[in-house]
The first five atom37 places (N, CA, C, CB, O) and aatype in JSON, in Angstrom:
{
  "aatype": [20, 20, 20, 20, 20, 20, 20, 20, 20, 20, 20, 20, 20, 20, 20, 20, 20, 20, 20, 20, 20, 20, 20, 20, 20, 20, 20, 20, 20, 20, 20, 20, 20, 20, 20, 20, 20, 20, 20, 20, 20, 20, 20, 20, 20, 20, 20, 20, 20, 20, 20, 20, 20, 20, 20, 20, 20, 20, 20, 20, 20, 20, 20, 20, 20, 20, 20, 20, 20, 20, 20, 20, 20, 20, 20],
  "atom_mask": [
    [1, 1, 1, 1, 1],
    [1, 1, 1, 1, 1],
    [1, 1, 1, 1, 1],
    [1, 1, 1, 1, 1],
    [1, 1, 1, 1, 1],
    [1, 1, 1, 1, 1],
    [1, 1, 1, 1, 1],
    [1, 1, 1, 1, 1],
    [1, 1, 1, 1, 1],
    [1, 1, 1, 1, 1],
    [1, 1, 1, 1, 1],
    [1, 1, 1, 1, 1],
    [1, 1, 1, 1, 1],
    [1, 1, 1, 1, 1],
    [1, 1, 1, 1, 1],
    [1, 1, 1, 1, 1],
    [1, 1, 1, 1, 1],
    [1, 1, 1, 1, 1],
    [1, 1, 1, 1, 1],
    [1, 1, 1, 1, 1],
    [1, 1, 1, 1, 1],
    [1, 1, 1, 1, 1],
    [1, 1, 1, 1, 1],
    [1, 1, 1, 1, 1],
    [1, 1, 1, 1, 1],
    [1, 1, 1, 1, 1],
    [1, 1, 1, 1, 1],
    [1, 1, 1, 1, 1],
    [1, 1, 1, 1, 1],
    [1, 1, 1, 1, 1],
    [1, 1, 1, 1, 1],
    [1, 1, 1, 1, 1],
    [1, 1, 1, 1, 1],
    [1, 1, 1, 1, 1],
    [1, 1, 1, 1, 1],
    [1, 1, 1, 1, 1],
    [1, 1, 1, 1, 1],
    [1, 1, 1, 1, 1],
    [1, 1, 1, 1, 1],
    [1, 1, 1, 1, 1],
    [1, 1, 1, 1, 1],
    [1, 1, 1, 1, 1],
    [1, 1, 1, 1, 1],
    [1, 1, 1, 1, 1],
    [1, 1, 1, 1, 1],
    [1, 1, 1, 1, 1],
    [1, 1, 1, 1, 1],
    [1, 1, 1, 1, 1],
    [1, 1, 1, 1, 1],
    [1, 1, 1, 1, 1],
    [1, 1, 1, 1, 1],
    [1, 1, 1, 1, 1],
    [1, 1, 1, 1, 1],
    [1, 1, 1, 1, 1],
    [1, 1, 1, 1, 1],
    [1, 1, 1, 1, 1],
    [1, 1, 1, 1, 1],
    [1, 1, 1, 1, 1],
    [1, 1, 1, 1, 1],
    [1, 1, 1, 1, 1],
    [1, 1, 1, 1, 1],
    [1, 1, 1, 1, 1],
    [1, 1, 1, 1, 1],
    [1, 1, 1, 1, 1],
    [1, 1, 1, 1, 1],
    [1, 1, 1, 1, 1],
    [1, 1, 1, 1, 1],
    [1, 1, 1, 1, 1],
    [1, 1, 1, 1, 1],
    [1, 1, 1, 1, 1],
    [1, 1, 1, 1, 1],
    [1, 1, 1, 1, 1],
    [1, 1, 1, 1, 1],
    [1, 1, 1, 1, 1],
    [1, 1, 1, 1, 1]
  ],
  "atom_positions": [
    [[-151.89, -3.25, -41.77], [-152.07, -3.46, -43.69], [-150.77, -4.58, -44.08], [-151.67, -1.47, -44.85], [-150.56, -5.77, -44.29]],
    [[-150.49, -4.02, -44.05], [-148.94, -4.17, -45.72], [-148.07, -5.7, -44.71], [-146.97, -1.68, -45.91], [-147.56, -6.78, -45.0]],
    [[-148.37, -4.78, -43.33], [-147.4, -6.25, -43.47], [-147.81, -7.57, -43.17], [-146.25, -6.23, -42.63], [-147.09, -8.56, -43.09]],
    [[-149.41, -7.44, -42.95], [-149.89, -8.64, -43.34], [-149.85, -8.94, -44.38], [-150.84, -8.85, -43.11], [-150.02, -10.16, -44.46]],
    [[-149.61, -8.18, -45.92], [-149.77, -8.79, -47.12], [-148.32, -9.6, -47.31], [-150.14, -7.67, -48.29], [-147.89, -10.71, -47.63]],
    [[-147.91, -8.41, -46.91], [-145.9, -9.56, -46.81], [-146.18, -10.45, -46.86], [-144.7, -9.78, -45.49], [-146.26, -11.12, -47.89]],
    [[-146.51, -10.93, -45.37], [-146.53, -12.27, -45.31], [-146.89, -12.97, -46.01], [-146.92, -12.63, -44.63], [-146.22, -13.73, -46.71]],
    [[-148.17, -12.81, -45.94], [-149.67, -13.72, -47.0], [-148.63, -13.76, -48.56], [-151.89, -12.23, -47.34], [-149.02, -14.35, -49.57]],
    [[-147.39, -13.07, -48.47], [-146.63, -13.34, -49.9], [-145.25, -14.02, -49.9], [-146.37, -11.98, -50.63], [-144.88, -14.87, -50.71]],
    [[-144.97, -13.82, -49.49], [-144.03, -15.13, -48.67], [-144.77, -16.19, -48.09], [-143.17, -14.63, -47.36], [-144.27, -17.19, -48.61]],
    [[-145.74, -16.6, -47.29], [-146.83, -18.25, -47.21], [-147.28, -18.4, -48.88], [-148.82, -18.03, -45.94], [-146.72, -19.14, -49.68]],
    [[-148.2, -17.69, -49.1], [-148.23, -18.06, -50.55], [-148.09, -18.55, -51.64], [-148.13, -17.86, -50.83], [-148.2, -17.85, -52.64]],
    [[-147.83, -19.87, -51.73], [-147.28, -20.48, -53.48], [-147.64, -19.65, -54.75], [-148.08, -22.03, -53.92], [-148.45, -18.72, -54.73]],
    [[-146.88, -20.12, -55.97], [-146.72, -18.96, -56.99], [-148.48, -19.53, -56.85], [-145.43, -19.02, -58.78], [-148.83, -20.5, -56.18]],
    [[-149.75, -18.29, -58.0], [-150.63, -18.93, -58.17], [-151.18, -19.37, -57.61], [-150.58, -19.38, -58.6], [-151.77, -20.38, -57.99]],
    [[-151.31, -18.83, -56.23], [-151.74, -19.46, -54.98], [-153.07, -18.05, -54.67], [-150.11, -19.68, -53.59], [-152.95, -16.83, -54.68]],
    [[-154.02, -18.78, -54.49], [-155.17, -17.18, -54.46], [-156.29, -17.02, -53.42], [-156.18, -17.03, -55.94], [-157.15, -17.8, -53.0]],
    [[-155.95, -15.57, -53.11], [-156.64, -15.6, -51.56], [-157.85, -14.15, -51.95], [-155.07, -15.15, -49.84], [-157.47, -13.18, -52.61]],
    [[-159.19, -14.25, -51.45], [-160.57, -14.09, -51.1], [-160.16, -13.31, -49.81], [-161.54, -15.56, -50.93], [-159.62, -13.71, -48.78]],
    [[-160.73, -11.71, -50.28], [-160.96, -11.0, -49.07], [-162.55, -10.58, -49.5], [-159.76, -9.64, -48.74], [-162.68, -10.13, -50.64]],
    [[-163.36, -10.66, -48.94], [-164.11, -9.95, -47.73], [-164.54, -8.81, -46.89], [-163.85, -10.21, -47.18], [-164.97, -8.94, -45.74]],
    [[-164.44, -8.02, -47.31], [-164.96, -6.76, -46.62], [-165.05, -5.39, -47.37], [-164.1, -6.53, -45.46], [-165.05, -5.27, -48.59]],
    [[-165.09, -4.61, -46.67], [-166.08, -3.11, -46.74], [-165.45, -2.7, -48.04], [-165.86, -1.71, -45.29], [-164.59, -3.54, -48.32]],
    [[-165.53, -1.78, -48.93], [-165.55, -1.61, -49.83], [-164.02, -0.33, -50.38], [-167.01, -1.4, -49.89], [-163.38, -0.27, -51.44]],
    [[-163.91, 0.69, -48.81], [-162.43, 1.59, -48.75], [-161.47, 0.69, -48.25], [-162.41, 2.98, -47.7], [-160.24, 0.76, -48.27]],
    [[-162.37, -0.35, -47.7], [-160.35, -1.43, -47.46], [-160.18, -1.74, -48.85], [-160.2, -3.53, -46.32], [-159.03, -1.56, -49.25]],
    [[-161.22, -2.26, -49.91], [-160.98, -3.32, -50.59], [-160.0, -2.2, -51.37], [-162.29, -4.23, -51.31], [-158.85, -2.47, -51.72]],
    [[-160.7, -0.77, -51.61], [-159.85, -0.06, -52.96], [-158.5, -0.47, -52.13], [-160.13, 2.05, -53.41], [-158.07, -1.57, -52.47]],
    [[-157.7, 0.22, -51.07], [-156.56, 0.37, -50.48], [-155.56, -1.16, -50.72], [-156.95, 0.79, -48.91], [-154.41, -1.32, -51.12]],
    [[-156.79, -2.31, -50.18], [-155.81, -3.34, -50.53], [-155.65, -3.55, -51.89], [-156.12, -4.57, -49.96], [-154.5, -3.77, -52.26]],
    [[-156.45, -3.53, -52.64], [-156.45, -3.78, -54.09], [-155.21, -2.57, -55.46], [-158.34, -3.55, -54.36], [-154.86, -2.79, -56.62]],
    [[-154.92, -1.3, -54.48], [-153.76, -0.47, -54.47], [-152.44, -1.76, -54.69], [-153.72, 0.55, -52.84], [-151.93, -2.16, -55.74]],
    [[-152.1, -2.28, -52.8], [-151.2, -2.62, -52.31], [-150.73, -4.12, -52.87], [-151.47, -2.42, -51.04], [-149.62, -4.58, -52.61]],
    [[-151.64, -4.75, -53.57], [-151.8, -5.63, -53.93], [-151.57, -6.05, -55.39], [-152.67, -5.72, -53.5], [-151.45, -7.18, -55.86]],
    [[-151.55, -4.67, -56.1], [-151.14, -4.46, -57.72], [-149.62, -4.26, -57.8], [-151.9, -3.04, -58.46], [-148.79, -4.53, -58.67]],
    [[-149.5, -3.51, -56.22], [-148.12, -2.98, -56.71], [-146.9, -4.29, -55.98], [-147.84, -1.04, -55.95], [-145.72, -4.24, -55.62]],
    [[-147.82, -5.26, -56.01], [-147.12, -6.49, -55.42], [-147.42, -7.49, -56.92], [-147.98, -7.15, -53.67], [-147.82, -8.63, -56.69]],
    [[-147.31, -7.26, -57.71], [-147.5, -7.86, -59.63], [-148.49, -9.11, -58.9], [-145.41, -8.72, -60.92], [-148.19, -10.27, -59.16]],
    [[-149.7, -8.82, -57.94], [-150.96, -9.89, -58.09], [-151.99, -9.52, -58.74], [-151.55, -10.31, -56.92], [-152.62, -8.49, -58.99]],
    [[-152.02, -10.65, -58.96], [-153.72, -10.49, -60.07], [-154.92, -10.2, -59.35], [-154.29, -12.06, -60.91], [-154.82, -10.76, -58.25]],
    [[-156.03, -9.58, -59.43], [-157.06, -8.72, -59.07], [-158.09, -8.89, -59.24], [-157.04, -7.82, -59.4], [-158.3, -8.23, -60.26]],
    [[-158.75, -9.22, -59.02], [-160.94, -8.39, -59.68], [-161.46, -8.55, -57.99], [-162.65, -10.18, -61.43], [-161.29, -9.36, -57.09]],
    [[-162.38, -6.94, -58.23], [-162.75, -6.88, -57.56], [-164.71, -7.18, -58.18], [-161.99, -5.78, -56.98], [-165.19, -7.01, -59.3]],
    [[-165.39, -7.67, -56.85], [-166.79, -8.45, -57.11], [-167.74, -7.73, -56.44], [-166.86, -9.97, -56.6], [-167.58, -6.84, -55.59]],
    [[-168.64, -8.14, -56.83], [-170.04, -7.6, -55.46], [-170.32, -8.17, -54.74], [-171.35, -7.35, -55.61], [-169.86, -9.29, -54.96]],
    [[-171.05, -8.15, -53.6], [-171.26, -8.65, -52.67], [-172.55, -10.16, -52.95], [-171.59, -7.38, -51.81], [-173.5, -9.92, -53.7]],
    [[-172.45, -11.58, -52.31], [-173.99, -12.08, -53.28], [-174.85, -11.74, -53.37], [-174.61, -12.94, -53.22], [-175.63, -12.05, -54.27]],
    [[-175.19, -10.37, -51.8], [-176.85, -10.22, -52.0], [-176.53, -9.55, -53.09], [-177.94, -9.41, -50.85], [-177.55, -9.87, -53.7]],
    [[-175.87, -8.76, -53.96], [-176.15, -7.19, -54.9], [-175.44, -6.08, -54.2], [-177.95, -6.63, -54.99], [-175.06, -5.78, -53.06]],
    [[-175.43, -5.67, -55.23], [-174.14, -4.13, -55.18], [-174.45, -3.35, -53.81], [-174.46, -2.63, -56.76], [-173.51, -2.9, -53.15]],
    [[-175.66, -3.21, -53.41], [-176.0, -2.55, -52.67], [-175.03, -2.52, -50.63], [-177.5, -3.0, -52.97], [-174.51, -1.62, -49.96]],
    [[-175.24, -3.8, -50.46], [-173.96, -4.32, -49.49], [-172.62, -3.79, -49.11], [-173.54, -5.37, -49.94], [-171.47, -3.92, -49.53]],
    [[-172.88, -3.52, -48.71], [-170.99, -2.78, -48.71], [-170.07, -3.04, -48.63], [-170.45, -2.12, -48.07], [-169.21, -2.17, -48.76]],
    [[-169.76, -4.16, -48.41], [-169.02, -5.4, -48.02], [-169.35, -5.96, -49.45], [-169.57, -6.35, -46.56], [-170.38, -6.46, -49.9]],
    [[-167.95, -5.67, -50.08], [-167.55, -6.87, -51.46], [-166.78, -7.97, -51.25], [-166.72, -6.3, -52.63], [-166.49, -8.71, -50.31]],
    [[-166.53, -7.87, -52.38], [-165.16, -8.89, -52.24], [-164.07, -8.92, -53.61], [-165.8, -10.64, -52.06], [-164.24, -8.68, -54.8]],
    [[-162.98, -9.29, -52.86], [-161.3, -9.15, -53.85], [-160.69, -10.36, -54.29], [-159.94, -8.49, -52.93], [-159.86, -10.83, -53.52]],
    [[-160.83, -10.76, -54.97], [-160.58, -12.17, -55.88], [-158.75, -12.12, -55.87], [-161.44, -12.03, -57.91], [-158.44, -11.25, -56.69]],
    [[-157.73, -12.61, -55.36], [-156.04, -12.15, -55.78], [-155.75, -13.97, -55.25], [-154.94, -10.31, -54.42], [-155.92, -14.94, -54.5]],
    [[-154.8, -12.86, -57.22], [-153.58, -14.7, -57.19], [-152.89, -14.33, -57.19], [-153.26, -15.95, -58.19], [-152.85, -13.1, -57.28]],
    [[-151.56, -15.19, -57.05], [-149.7, -14.28, -56.7], [-149.24, -15.51, -58.22], [-148.34, -14.85, -54.1], [-149.52, -16.62, -58.65]],
    [[-148.78, -14.88, -58.37], [-148.29, -14.39, -59.77], [-147.14, -15.47, -59.67], [-147.79, -12.57, -59.97], [-146.58, -15.4, -58.58]],
    [[-146.46, -16.72, -60.74], [-145.06, -17.17, -61.48], [-144.23, -15.97, -61.37], [-145.2, -17.64, -63.16], [-144.31, -14.98, -62.1]],
    [[-143.86, -16.05, -60.92], [-142.37, -15.07, -61.2], [-141.64, -15.98, -62.11], [-141.24, -14.71, -59.66], [-142.0, -17.15, -62.02]],
    [[-140.32, -15.64, -63.33], [-139.41, -15.95, -63.87], [-138.6, -14.65, -64.26], [-139.82, -16.78, -64.81], [-138.82, -13.55, -64.75]],
    [[-137.36, -15.52, -63.66], [-136.29, -14.36, -64.27], [-136.23, -14.37, -65.83], [-134.66, -14.64, -63.73], [-136.56, -15.28, -66.58]],
    [[-135.81, -13.33, -66.09], [-135.55, -13.13, -67.83], [-136.33, -13.79, -68.54], [-134.24, -13.55, -68.43], [-135.82, -14.5, -69.4]],
    [[-138.02, -13.75, -68.39], [-138.97, -13.8, -69.56], [-140.27, -13.18, -69.24], [-139.22, -15.22, -70.02], [-140.44, -12.22, -68.5]],
    [[-141.25, -13.88, -69.93], [-142.52, -12.98, -68.99], [-142.6, -13.79, -68.59], [-143.86, -12.28, -69.32], [-141.75, -14.68, -68.59]],
    [[-144.36, -13.82, -67.74], [-144.25, -14.14, -66.71], [-145.86, -14.67, -66.87], [-143.68, -13.09, -65.71], [-146.89, -14.06, -67.14]],
    [[-145.47, -16.76, -66.45], [-146.51, -16.72, -66.77], [-147.78, -17.52, -66.04], [-146.27, -16.94, -67.87], [-147.79, -18.72, -66.29]],
    [[-149.14, -16.92, -64.94], [-149.73, -16.79, -64.02], [-151.08, -17.17, -65.03], [-149.45, -15.44, -63.19], [-151.56, -17.3, -66.16]],
    [[-151.28, -17.24, -63.09], [-153.21, -18.19, -63.87], [-154.07, -16.42, -63.75], [-154.59, -20.21, -61.91], [-154.04, -15.56, -62.87]],
    [[-155.04, -16.51, -65.64], [-156.26, -15.23, -64.99], [-157.18, -14.97, -64.41], [-156.8, -14.71, -65.44], [-156.71, -15.38, -63.34]],
    [[-158.56, -14.47, -64.01], [-159.07, -14.7, -62.73], [-160.0, -14.18, -63.97], [-158.64, -14.05, -61.06], [-161.2, -13.97, -63.8]]
  ]
}
């Protein structure tokens, strides 16, 4: 999973978004990895309600600027 995320980090442009839609336990692992990559992310319930075992994680790659504050899209 981490190798796929690293490839996505290389391919995805700054402020690009990724939507993950899998089971909650996988999303929690993904969220930890994504936060270590300094991406913004937000976990949301499935559109059919919170009882569905599948949830959604929306992540946005930050725009990195050296020597100053990072400007990025907020979720």
